């Protein structure tokens, strides 16, 4: 059974879902990309969704750099490998999609890596916002480029800001 709850943060509302094994989803509430509910999902907070919301609030207040949460994102084996690589990117640092693909031992899989990053169901905690273009530019982010820029700025990461 997966339980989900909407929480308010400094950057808006987030939907957090968790099961017995860990956090399944953490997504900024976005009507264009709503939380995808499965048949086994039930509304309601749990101790784990509350803990995830608290750690996210601390991160957004610059009081936390690391999350200490069990994770259980649902995805293909390849997606889960990509997400594991994301977890290795330190706070305040960035990587390119090319570097991420090379780290996986699949240097030609850049587009597949980018698609897997885009499918990341656990935003911020699995830090796909730390992946930028090879030239340092911001690239796609499910929460939008302004949110990605905000998160990277919060962490003190270097990137090329988009033109207004």
PDB file of N, CA, C and O in Angstrom, residues 29-93:
ATOM      1  N   UNK A  29       3.830  20.061  -6.921  1.00  0.00           N
ATOM      2  CA  UNK A  29       2.479  20.001  -7.472  1.00  0.00           C
ATOM      3  C   UNK A  29       2.431  20.833  -8.748  1.00  0.00           C
ATOM      4  O   UNK A  29       2.787  21.992  -8.770  1.00  0.00           O
ATOM      5  N   UNK A  30       2.015  20.180  -9.806  1.00  0.00           N
ATOM      6  CA  UNK A  30       2.003  20.799 -11.114  1.00  0.00           C
ATOM      7  C   UNK A  30       0.808  20.239 -11.872  1.00  0.00           C
ATOM      8  O   UNK A  30       0.758  19.045 -12.145  1.00  0.00           O
ATOM      9  N   UNK A  31      -0.125  21.106 -12.198  1.00  0.00           N
ATOM     10  CA  UNK A  31      -1.324  20.626 -12.889  1.00  0.00           C
ATOM     11  C   UNK A  31      -0.989  20.054 -14.259  1.00  0.00           C
ATOM     12  O   UNK A  31      -1.696  19.205 -14.773  1.00  0.00           O
ATOM     13  N   UNK A  32       0.101  20.523 -14.868  1.00  0.00           N
ATOM     14  CA  UNK A  32       0.496  20.003 -16.170  1.00  0.00           C
ATOM     15  C   UNK A  32       1.075  18.590 -16.046  1.00  0.00           C
ATOM     16  O   UNK A  32       1.053  17.820 -16.995  1.00  0.00           O
ATOM     17  N   UNK A  33       1.647  18.264 -14.878  1.00  0.00           N
ATOM     18  CA  UNK A  33       2.220  16.934 -14.645  1.00  0.00           C
ATOM     19  C   UNK A  33       1.817  16.469 -13.248  1.00  0.00           C
ATOM     20  O   UNK A  33       2.599  16.520 -12.303  1.00  0.00           O
ATOM     21  N   UNK A  34       0.544  16.037 -13.099  1.00  0.00           N
ATOM     22  CA  UNK A  34       0.071  15.642 -11.773  1.00  0.00           C
ATOM     23  C   UNK A  34       0.712  14.340 -11.303  1.00  0.00           C
ATOM     24  O   UNK A  34       1.235  13.578 -12.096  1.00  0.00           O
ATOM     25  N   UNK A  35       0.632  14.134 -10.005  1.00  0.00           N
ATOM     26  CA  UNK A  35       1.097  12.880  -9.421  1.00  0.00           C
ATOM     27  C   UNK A  35       0.297  11.745 -10.039  1.00  0.00           C
ATOM     28  O   UNK A  35      -0.928  11.787 -10.104  1.00  0.00           O
ATOM     29  N   UNK A  36       1.002  10.756 -10.534  1.00  0.00           N
ATOM     30  CA  UNK A  36       0.359   9.624 -11.207  1.00  0.00           C
ATOM     31  C   UNK A  36      -0.019   8.591 -10.156  1.00  0.00           C
ATOM     32  O   UNK A  36       0.842   7.912  -9.599  1.00  0.00           O
ATOM     33  N   UNK A  37      -1.297   8.514  -9.879  1.00  0.00           N
ATOM     34  CA  UNK A  37      -1.770   7.620  -8.832  1.00  0.00           C
ATOM     35  C   UNK A  37      -2.039   6.224  -9.400  1.00  0.00           C
ATOM     36  O   UNK A  37      -2.608   6.081 -10.473  1.00  0.00           O
ATOM     37  N   UNK A  38      -1.629   5.226  -8.664  1.00  0.00           N
ATOM     38  CA  UNK A  38      -1.880   3.831  -9.043  1.00  0.00           C
ATOM     39  C   UNK A  38      -3.016   3.295  -8.170  1.00  0.00           C
ATOM     40  O   UNK A  38      -3.400   3.908  -7.169  1.00  0.00           O
ATOM     41  N   UNK A  39      -3.529   2.144  -8.550  1.00  0.00           N
ATOM     42  CA  UNK A  39      -4.672   1.553  -7.853  1.00  0.00           C
ATOM     43  C   UNK A  39      -4.384   1.279  -6.375  1.00  0.00           C
ATOM     44  O   UNK A  39      -5.294   1.317  -5.545  1.00  0.00           O
ATOM     45  N   UNK A  40      -3.120   1.001  -6.045  1.00  0.00           N
ATOM     46  CA  UNK A  40      -2.790   0.667  -4.659  1.00  0.00           C
ATOM     47  C   UNK A  40      -2.401   1.887  -3.821  1.00  0.00           C
ATOM     48  O   UNK A  40      -1.856   1.753  -2.736  1.00  0.00           O
ATOM     49  N   UNK A  41      -2.678   3.097  -4.314  1.00  0.00           N
ATOM     50  CA  UNK A  41      -2.339   4.326  -3.592  1.00  0.00           C
ATOM     51  C   UNK A  41      -3.558   4.850  -2.839  1.00  0.00           C
ATOM     52  O   UNK A  41      -4.663   4.884  -3.378  1.00  0.00           O
ATOM     53  N   UNK A  42      -3.325   5.265  -1.604  1.00  0.00           N
ATOM     54  CA  UNK A  42      -4.380   5.803  -0.750  1.00  0.00           C
ATOM     55  C   UNK A  42      -3.960   7.166  -0.214  1.00  0.00           C
ATOM     56  O   UNK A  42      -2.795   7.359   0.135  1.00  0.00           O
ATOM     57  N   UNK A  43      -4.897   8.108  -0.121  1.00  0.00           N
ATOM     58  CA  UNK A  43      -4.550   9.410   0.452  1.00  0.00           C
ATOM     59  C   UNK A  43      -4.278   9.291   1.945  1.00  0.00           C
ATOM     60  O   UNK A  43      -4.847   8.439   2.628  1.00  0.00           O
ATOM     61  N   UNK A  44      -3.390  10.139   2.418  1.00  0.00           N
ATOM     62  CA  UNK A  44      -3.106  10.196   3.845  1.00  0.00           C
ATOM     63  C   UNK A  44      -1.623  10.205   4.139  1.00  0.00           C
ATOM     64  O   UNK A  44      -0.844   9.521   3.482  1.00  0.00           O
ATOM     65  N   UNK A  45      -1.255  10.996   5.103  1.00  0.00           N
ATOM     66  CA  UNK A  45       0.143  11.123   5.514  1.00  0.00           C
ATOM     67  C   UNK A  45       0.568   9.912   6.328  1.00  0.00           C
ATOM     68  O   UNK A  45      -0.249   9.236   6.949  1.00  0.00           O
ATOM     69  N   UNK A  46       1.872   9.655   6.308  1.00  0.00           N
ATOM     70  CA  UNK A  46       2.478   8.636   7.160  1.00  0.00           C
ATOM     71  C   UNK A  46       3.662   9.292   7.863  1.00  0.00           C
ATOM     72  O   UNK A  46       4.058  10.413   7.512  1.00  0.00           O
ATOM     73  N   UNK A  47       4.233   8.598   8.800  1.00  0.00           N
ATOM     74  CA  UNK A  47       5.431   9.133   9.464  1.00  0.00           C
ATOM     75  C   UNK A  47       6.530   9.401   8.437  1.00  0.00           C
ATOM     76  O   UNK A  47       7.256  10.393   8.537  1.00  0.00           O
ATOM     77  N   UNK A  48       6.631   8.532   7.426  1.00  0.00           N
ATOM     78  CA  UNK A  48       7.683   8.706   6.421  1.00  0.00           C
ATOM     79  C   UNK A  48       7.398   9.886   5.498  1.00  0.00           C
ATOM     80  O   UNK A  48       8.305  10.646   5.179  1.00  0.00           O
ATOM     81  N   UNK A  49       6.156  10.071   5.057  1.00  0.00           N
ATOM     82  CA  UNK A  49       5.875  11.242   4.213  1.00  0.00           C
ATOM     83  C   UNK A  49       6.077  12.528   5.013  1.00  0.00           C
ATOM     84  O   UNK A  49       6.594  13.509   4.483  1.00  0.00           O
ATOM     85  N   UNK A  50       5.702  12.523   6.290  1.00  0.00           N
ATOM     86  CA  UNK A  50       5.936  13.695   7.144  1.00  0.00           C
ATOM     87  C   UNK A  50       7.434  13.977   7.289  1.00  0.00           C
ATOM     88  O   UNK A  50       7.872  15.128   7.233  1.00  0.00           O
ATOM     89  N   UNK A  51       8.213  12.922   7.488  1.00  0.00           N
ATOM     90  CA  UNK A  51       9.668  13.087   7.631  1.00  0.00           C
ATOM     91  C   UNK A  51      10.277  13.623   6.341  1.00  0.00           C
ATOM     92  O   UNK A  51      11.134  14.508   6.373  1.00  0.00           O
ATOM     93  N   UNK A  52       9.825  13.130   5.206  1.00  0.00           N
ATOM     94  CA  UNK A  52      10.331  13.625   3.925  1.00  0.00           C
ATOM     95  C   UNK A  52       9.984  15.100   3.744  1.00  0.00           C
ATOM     96  O   UNK A  52      10.822  15.898   3.294  1.00  0.00           O
ATOM     97  N   UNK A  53       8.767  15.478   4.088  1.00  0.00           N
ATOM     98  CA  UNK A  53       8.362  16.884   3.971  1.00  0.00           C
ATOM     99  C   UNK A  53       9.214  17.764   4.874  1.00  0.00           C
ATOM    100  O   UNK A  53       9.651  18.854   4.468  1.00  0.00           O
ATOM    101  N   UNK A  54       9.484  17.316   6.099  1.00  0.00           N
ATOM    102  CA  UNK A  54      10.306  18.095   7.027  1.00  0.00           C
ATOM    103  C   UNK A  54      11.727  18.255   6.492  1.00  0.00           C
ATOM    104  O   UNK A  54      12.303  19.345   6.524  1.00  0.00           O
ATOM    105  N   UNK A  55      12.312  17.160   5.982  1.00  0.00           N
ATOM    106  CA  UNK A  55      13.671  17.255   5.445  1.00  0.00           C
ATOM    107  C   UNK A  55      13.703  18.148   4.209  1.00  0.00           C
ATOM    108  O   UNK A  55      14.662  18.907   4.021  1.00  0.00           O
ATOM    109  N   UNK A  56      12.677  18.105   3.380  1.00  0.00           N
ATOM    110  CA  UNK A  56      12.614  18.997   2.215  1.00  0.00           C
ATOM    111  C   UNK A  56      12.534  20.447   2.656  1.00  0.00           C
ATOM    112  O   UNK A  56      13.237  21.312   2.108  1.00  0.00           O
ATOM    113  N   UNK A  57      11.715  20.737   3.645  1.00  0.00           N
ATOM    114  CA  UNK A  57      11.618  22.115   4.163  1.00  0.00           C
ATOM    115  C   UNK A  57      12.978  22.582   4.701  1.00  0.00           C
ATOM    116  O   UNK A  57      13.381  23.731   4.495  1.00  0.00           O
ATOM    117  N   UNK A  58      13.687  21.715   5.409  1.00  0.00           N
ATOM    118  CA  UNK A  58      15.016  22.063   5.929  1.00  0.00           C
ATOM    119  C   UNK A  58      15.988  22.328   4.780  1.00  0.00           C
ATOM    120  O   UNK A  58      16.777  23.278   4.838  1.00  0.00           O
ATOM    121  N   UNK A  59      15.955  21.499   3.751  1.00  0.00           N
ATOM    122  CA  UNK A  59      16.802  21.703   2.576  1.00  0.00           C
ATOM    123  C   UNK A  59      16.503  23.059   1.938  1.00  0.00           C
ATOM    124  O   UNK A  59      17.416  23.835   1.622  1.00  0.00           O
ATOM    125  N   UNK A  60      15.234  23.367   1.745  1.00  0.00           N
ATOM    126  CA  UNK A  60      14.849  24.621   1.101  1.00  0.00           C
ATOM    127  C   UNK A  60      15.188  25.831   1.953  1.00  0.00           C
ATOM    128  O   UNK A  60      15.342  26.942   1.432  1.00  0.00           O
ATOM    129  N   UNK A  61      15.334  25.642   3.249  1.00  0.00           N
ATOM    130  CA  UNK A  61      15.735  26.719   4.166  1.00  0.00           C
ATOM    131  C   UNK A  61      17.253  26.761   4.342  1.00  0.00           C
ATOM    132  O   UNK A  61      17.758  27.497   5.197  1.00  0.00           O
ATOM    133  N   UNK A  62      17.987  25.997   3.536  1.00  0.00           N
ATOM    134  CA  UNK A  62      19.450  25.917   3.586  1.00  0.00           C
ATOM    135  C   UNK A  62      19.949  25.404   4.939  1.00  0.00           C
ATOM    136  O   UNK A  62      21.037  25.759   5.379  1.00  0.00           O
ATOM    137  N   UNK A  63      19.182  24.524   5.566  1.00  0.00           N
ATOM    138  CA  UNK A  63      19.571  23.928   6.832  1.00  0.00           C
ATOM    139  C   UNK A  63      19.900  22.447   6.698  1.00  0.00           C
ATOM    140  O   UNK A  63      20.184  21.787   7.680  1.00  0.00           O
ATOM    141  N   UNK A  64      19.845  21.921   5.470  1.00  0.00           N
ATOM    142  CA  UNK A  64      20.119  20.505   5.241  1.00  0.00           C
ATOM    143  C   UNK A  64      20.738  20.357   3.856  1.00  0.00           C
ATOM    144  O   UNK A  64      20.294  20.979   2.901  1.00  0.00           O
ATOM    145  N   UNK A  65      21.777  19.514   3.762  1.00  0.00           N
ATOM    146  CA  UNK A  65      22.402  19.229   2.477  1.00  0.00           C
ATOM    147  C   UNK A  65      22.174  17.790   2.027  1.00  0.00           C
ATOM    148  O   UNK A  65      22.256  17.500   0.839  1.00  0.00           O
ATOM    149  N   UNK A  66      21.901  16.913   2.953  1.00  0.00           N
ATOM    150  CA  UNK A  66      21.707  15.500   2.641  1.00  0.00           C
ATOM    151  C   UNK A  66      20.364  15.035   3.177  1.00  0.00           C
ATOM    152  O   UNK A  66      19.946  15.451   4.264  1.00  0.00           O
ATOM    153  N   UNK A  67      19.736  14.175   2.431  1.00  0.00           N
ATOM    154  CA  UNK A  67      18.477  13.578   2.858  1.00  0.00           C
ATOM    155  C   UNK A  67      18.765  12.197   3.420  1.00  0.00           C
ATOM    156  O   UNK A  67      19.600  11.462   2.897  1.00  0.00           O
ATOM    157  N   UNK A  68      18.077  11.868   4.482  1.00  0.00           N
ATOM    158  CA  UNK A  68      18.219  10.560   5.111  1.00  0.00           C
ATOM    159  C   UNK A  68      16.844   9.899   5.108  1.00  0.00           C
ATOM    160  O   UNK A  68      16.114   9.943   6.094  1.00  0.00           O
ATOM    161  N   UNK A  69      16.530   9.342   3.952  1.00  0.00           N
ATOM    162  CA  UNK A  69      15.228   8.733   3.738  1.00  0.00           C
ATOM    163  C   UNK A  69      15.396   7.434   2.956  1.00  0.00           C
ATOM    164  O   UNK A  69      16.194   7.383   2.024  1.00  0.00           O
ATOM    165  N   UNK A  70      14.634   6.412   3.279  1.00  0.00           N
ATOM    166  CA  UNK A  70      14.638   5.224   2.430  1.00  0.00           C
ATOM    167  C   UNK A  70      13.901   5.564   1.132  1.00  0.00           C
ATOM    168  O   UNK A  70      12.853   6.223   1.163  1.00  0.00           O
ATOM    169  N   UNK A  71      14.462   5.132   0.024  1.00  0.00           N
ATOM    170  CA  UNK A  71      13.871   5.436  -1.280  1.00  0.00           C
ATOM    171  C   UNK A  71      13.423   4.155  -1.969  1.00  0.00           C
ATOM    172  O   UNK A  71      14.121   3.140  -1.909  1.00  0.00           O
ATOM    173  N   UNK A  72      12.286   4.226  -2.644  1.00  0.00           N
ATOM    174  CA  UNK A  72      11.760   3.082  -3.380  1.00  0.00           C
ATOM    175  C   UNK A  72      11.068   3.554  -4.664  1.00  0.00           C
ATOM    176  O   UNK A  72       9.895   3.244  -4.897  1.00  0.00           O
ATOM    177  N   UNK A  73      11.794   4.315  -5.496  1.00  0.00           N
ATOM    178  CA  UNK A  73      11.157   4.785  -6.727  1.00  0.00           C
ATOM    179  C   UNK A  73      10.879   3.630  -7.664  1.00  0.00           C
ATOM    180  O   UNK A  73      11.644   2.675  -7.739  1.00  0.00           O
ATOM    181  N   UNK A  74       9.781   3.733  -8.375  1.00  0.00           N
ATOM    182  CA  UNK A  74       9.407   2.692  -9.335  1.00  0.00           C
ATOM    183  C   UNK A  74       9.906   3.093 -10.717  1.00  0.00           C
ATOM    184  O   UNK A  74       9.682   4.216 -11.161  1.00  0.00           O
ATOM    185  N   UNK A  75      10.575   2.165 -11.368  1.00  0.00           N
ATOM    186  CA  UNK A  75      11.083   2.418 -12.709  1.00  0.00           C
ATOM    187  C   UNK A  75      11.743   1.170 -13.260  1.00  0.00           C
ATOM    188  O   UNK A  75      11.846   0.151 -12.578  1.00  0.00           O
ATOM    189  N   UNK A  76      12.223   1.287 -14.478  1.00  0.00           N
ATOM    190  CA  UNK A  76      12.925   0.166 -15.099  1.00  0.00           C
ATOM    191  C   UNK A  76      14.277  -0.013 -14.424  1.00  0.00           C
ATOM    192  O   UNK A  76      14.753   0.873 -13.694  1.00  0.00           O
ATOM    193  N   UNK A  77      14.925  -1.107 -14.703  1.00  0.00           N
ATOM    194  CA  UNK A  77      16.259  -1.352 -14.147  1.00  0.00           C
ATOM    195  C   UNK A  77      17.223  -0.255 -14.593  1.00  0.00           C
ATOM    196  O   UNK A  77      18.034   0.229 -13.795  1.00  0.00           O
ATOM    197  N   UNK A  78      17.150   0.150 -15.861  1.00  0.00           N
ATOM    198  CA  UNK A  78      18.028   1.212 -16.360  1.00  0.00           C
ATOM    199  C   UNK A  78      17.740   2.521 -15.640  1.00  0.00           C
ATOM    200  O   UNK A  78      18.665   3.210 -15.198  1.00  0.00           O
ATOM    201  N   UNK A  79      16.473   2.881 -15.493  1.00  0.00           N
ATOM    202  CA  UNK A  79      16.129   4.122 -14.791  1.00  0.00           C
ATOM    203  C   UNK A  79      16.666   4.102 -13.363  1.00  0.00           C
ATOM    204  O   UNK A  79      17.251   5.092 -12.904  1.00  0.00           O
ATOM    205  N   UNK A  80      16.506   2.994 -12.674  1.00  0.00           N
ATOM    206  CA  UNK A  80      16.992   2.918 -11.289  1.00  0.00           C
ATOM    207  C   UNK A  80      18.508   3.065 -11.228  1.00  0.00           C
ATOM    208  O   UNK A  80      19.031   3.694 -10.303  1.00  0.00           O
ATOM    209  N   UNK A  81      19.229   2.521 -12.218  1.00  0.00           N
ATOM    210  CA  UNK A  81      20.693   2.710 -12.266  1.00  0.00           C
ATOM    211  C   UNK A  81      21.032   4.188 -12.459  1.00  0.00           C
ATOM    212  O   UNK A  81      21.953   4.709 -11.823  1.00  0.00           O
ATOM    213  N   UNK A  82      20.310   4.849 -13.350  1.00  0.00           N
ATOM    214  CA  UNK A  82      20.533   6.278 -13.592  1.00  0.00           C
ATOM    215  C   UNK A  82      20.270   7.069 -12.315  1.00  0.00           C
ATOM    216  O   UNK A  82      21.051   7.952 -11.951  1.00  0.00           O
ATOM    217  N   UNK A  83      19.195   6.744 -11.621  1.00  0.00           N
ATOM    218  CA  UNK A  83      18.863   7.459 -10.395  1.00  0.00           C
ATOM    219  C   UNK A  83      19.893   7.222  -9.306  1.00  0.00           C
ATOM    220  O   UNK A  83      20.188   8.110  -8.503  1.00  0.00           O
ATOM    221  N   UNK A  84      20.485   6.026  -9.258  1.00  0.00           N
ATOM    222  CA  UNK A  84      21.562   5.754  -8.296  1.00  0.00           C
ATOM    223  C   UNK A  84      22.762   6.653  -8.576  1.00  0.00           C
ATOM    224  O   UNK A  84      23.413   7.151  -7.652  1.00  0.00           O
ATOM    225  N   UNK A  85      23.079   6.854  -9.852  1.00  0.00           N
ATOM    226  CA  UNK A  85      24.189   7.739 -10.220  1.00  0.00           C
ATOM    227  C   UNK A  85      23.877   9.172  -9.788  1.00  0.00           C
ATOM    228  O   UNK A  85      24.761   9.890  -9.320  1.00  0.00           O
ATOM    229  N   UNK A  86      22.630   9.589  -9.924  1.00  0.00           N
ATOM    230  CA  UNK A  86      22.243  10.929  -9.482  1.00  0.00           C
ATOM    231  C   UNK A  86      22.502  11.116  -7.989  1.00  0.00           C
ATOM    232  O   UNK A  86      22.951  12.177  -7.557  1.00  0.00           O
ATOM    233  N   UNK A  87      22.228  10.078  -7.217  1.00  0.00           N
ATOM    234  CA  UNK A  87      22.419  10.166  -5.762  1.00  0.00           C
ATOM    235  C   UNK A  87      23.882  10.377  -5.384  1.00  0.00           C
ATOM    236  O   UNK A  87      24.179  10.846  -4.281  1.00  0.00           O
ATOM    237  N   UNK A  88      24.796  10.071  -6.291  1.00  0.00           N
ATOM    238  CA  UNK A  88      26.229  10.233  -6.011  1.00  0.00           C
ATOM    239  C   UNK A  88      26.730  11.642  -6.315  1.00  0.00           C
ATOM    240  O   UNK A  88      27.885  11.953  -6.008  1.00  0.00           O
ATOM    241  N   UNK A  89      25.900  12.498  -6.902  1.00  0.00           N
ATOM    242  CA  UNK A  89      26.332  13.867  -7.197  1.00  0.00           C
ATOM    243  C   UNK A  89      26.245  14.677  -5.914  1.00  0.00           C
ATOM    244  O   UNK A  89      25.154  14.847  -5.351  1.00  0.00           O
ATOM    245  N   UNK A  90      27.368  15.193  -5.423  1.00  0.00           N
ATOM    246  CA  UNK A  90      27.348  15.921  -4.152  1.00  0.00           C
ATOM    247  C   UNK A  90      26.560  17.235  -4.223  1.00  0.00           C
ATOM    248  O   UNK A  90      26.445  17.857  -5.279  1.00  0.00           O
ATOM    249  N   UNK A  91      26.069  17.637  -3.093  1.00  0.00           N
ATOM    250  CA  UNK A  91      25.399  18.923  -2.923  1.00  0.00           C
ATOM    251  C   UNK A  91      26.298  20.032  -3.469  1.00  0.00           C
ATOM    252  O   UNK A  91      27.495  20.060  -3.203  1.00  0.00           O
ATOM    253  N   UNK A  92      25.736  20.921  -4.252  1.00  0.00           N
ATOM    254  CA  UNK A  92      26.482  22.065  -4.770  1.00  0.00           C
ATOM    255  C   UNK A  92      27.301  21.777  -6.009  1.00  0.00           C
ATOM    256  O   UNK A  92      27.993  22.664  -6.510  1.00  0.00           O
ATOM    257  N   UNK A  93      27.266  20.543  -6.499  1.00  0.00           N
ATOM    258  CA  UNK A  93      28.009  20.195  -7.709  1.00  0.00           C
ATOM    259  C   UNK A  93      27.035  19.811  -8.812  1.00  0.00           C
ATOM    260  O   UNK A  93      25.879  19.481  -8.547  1.00  0.00           O
TER     261      UNK A  93
END
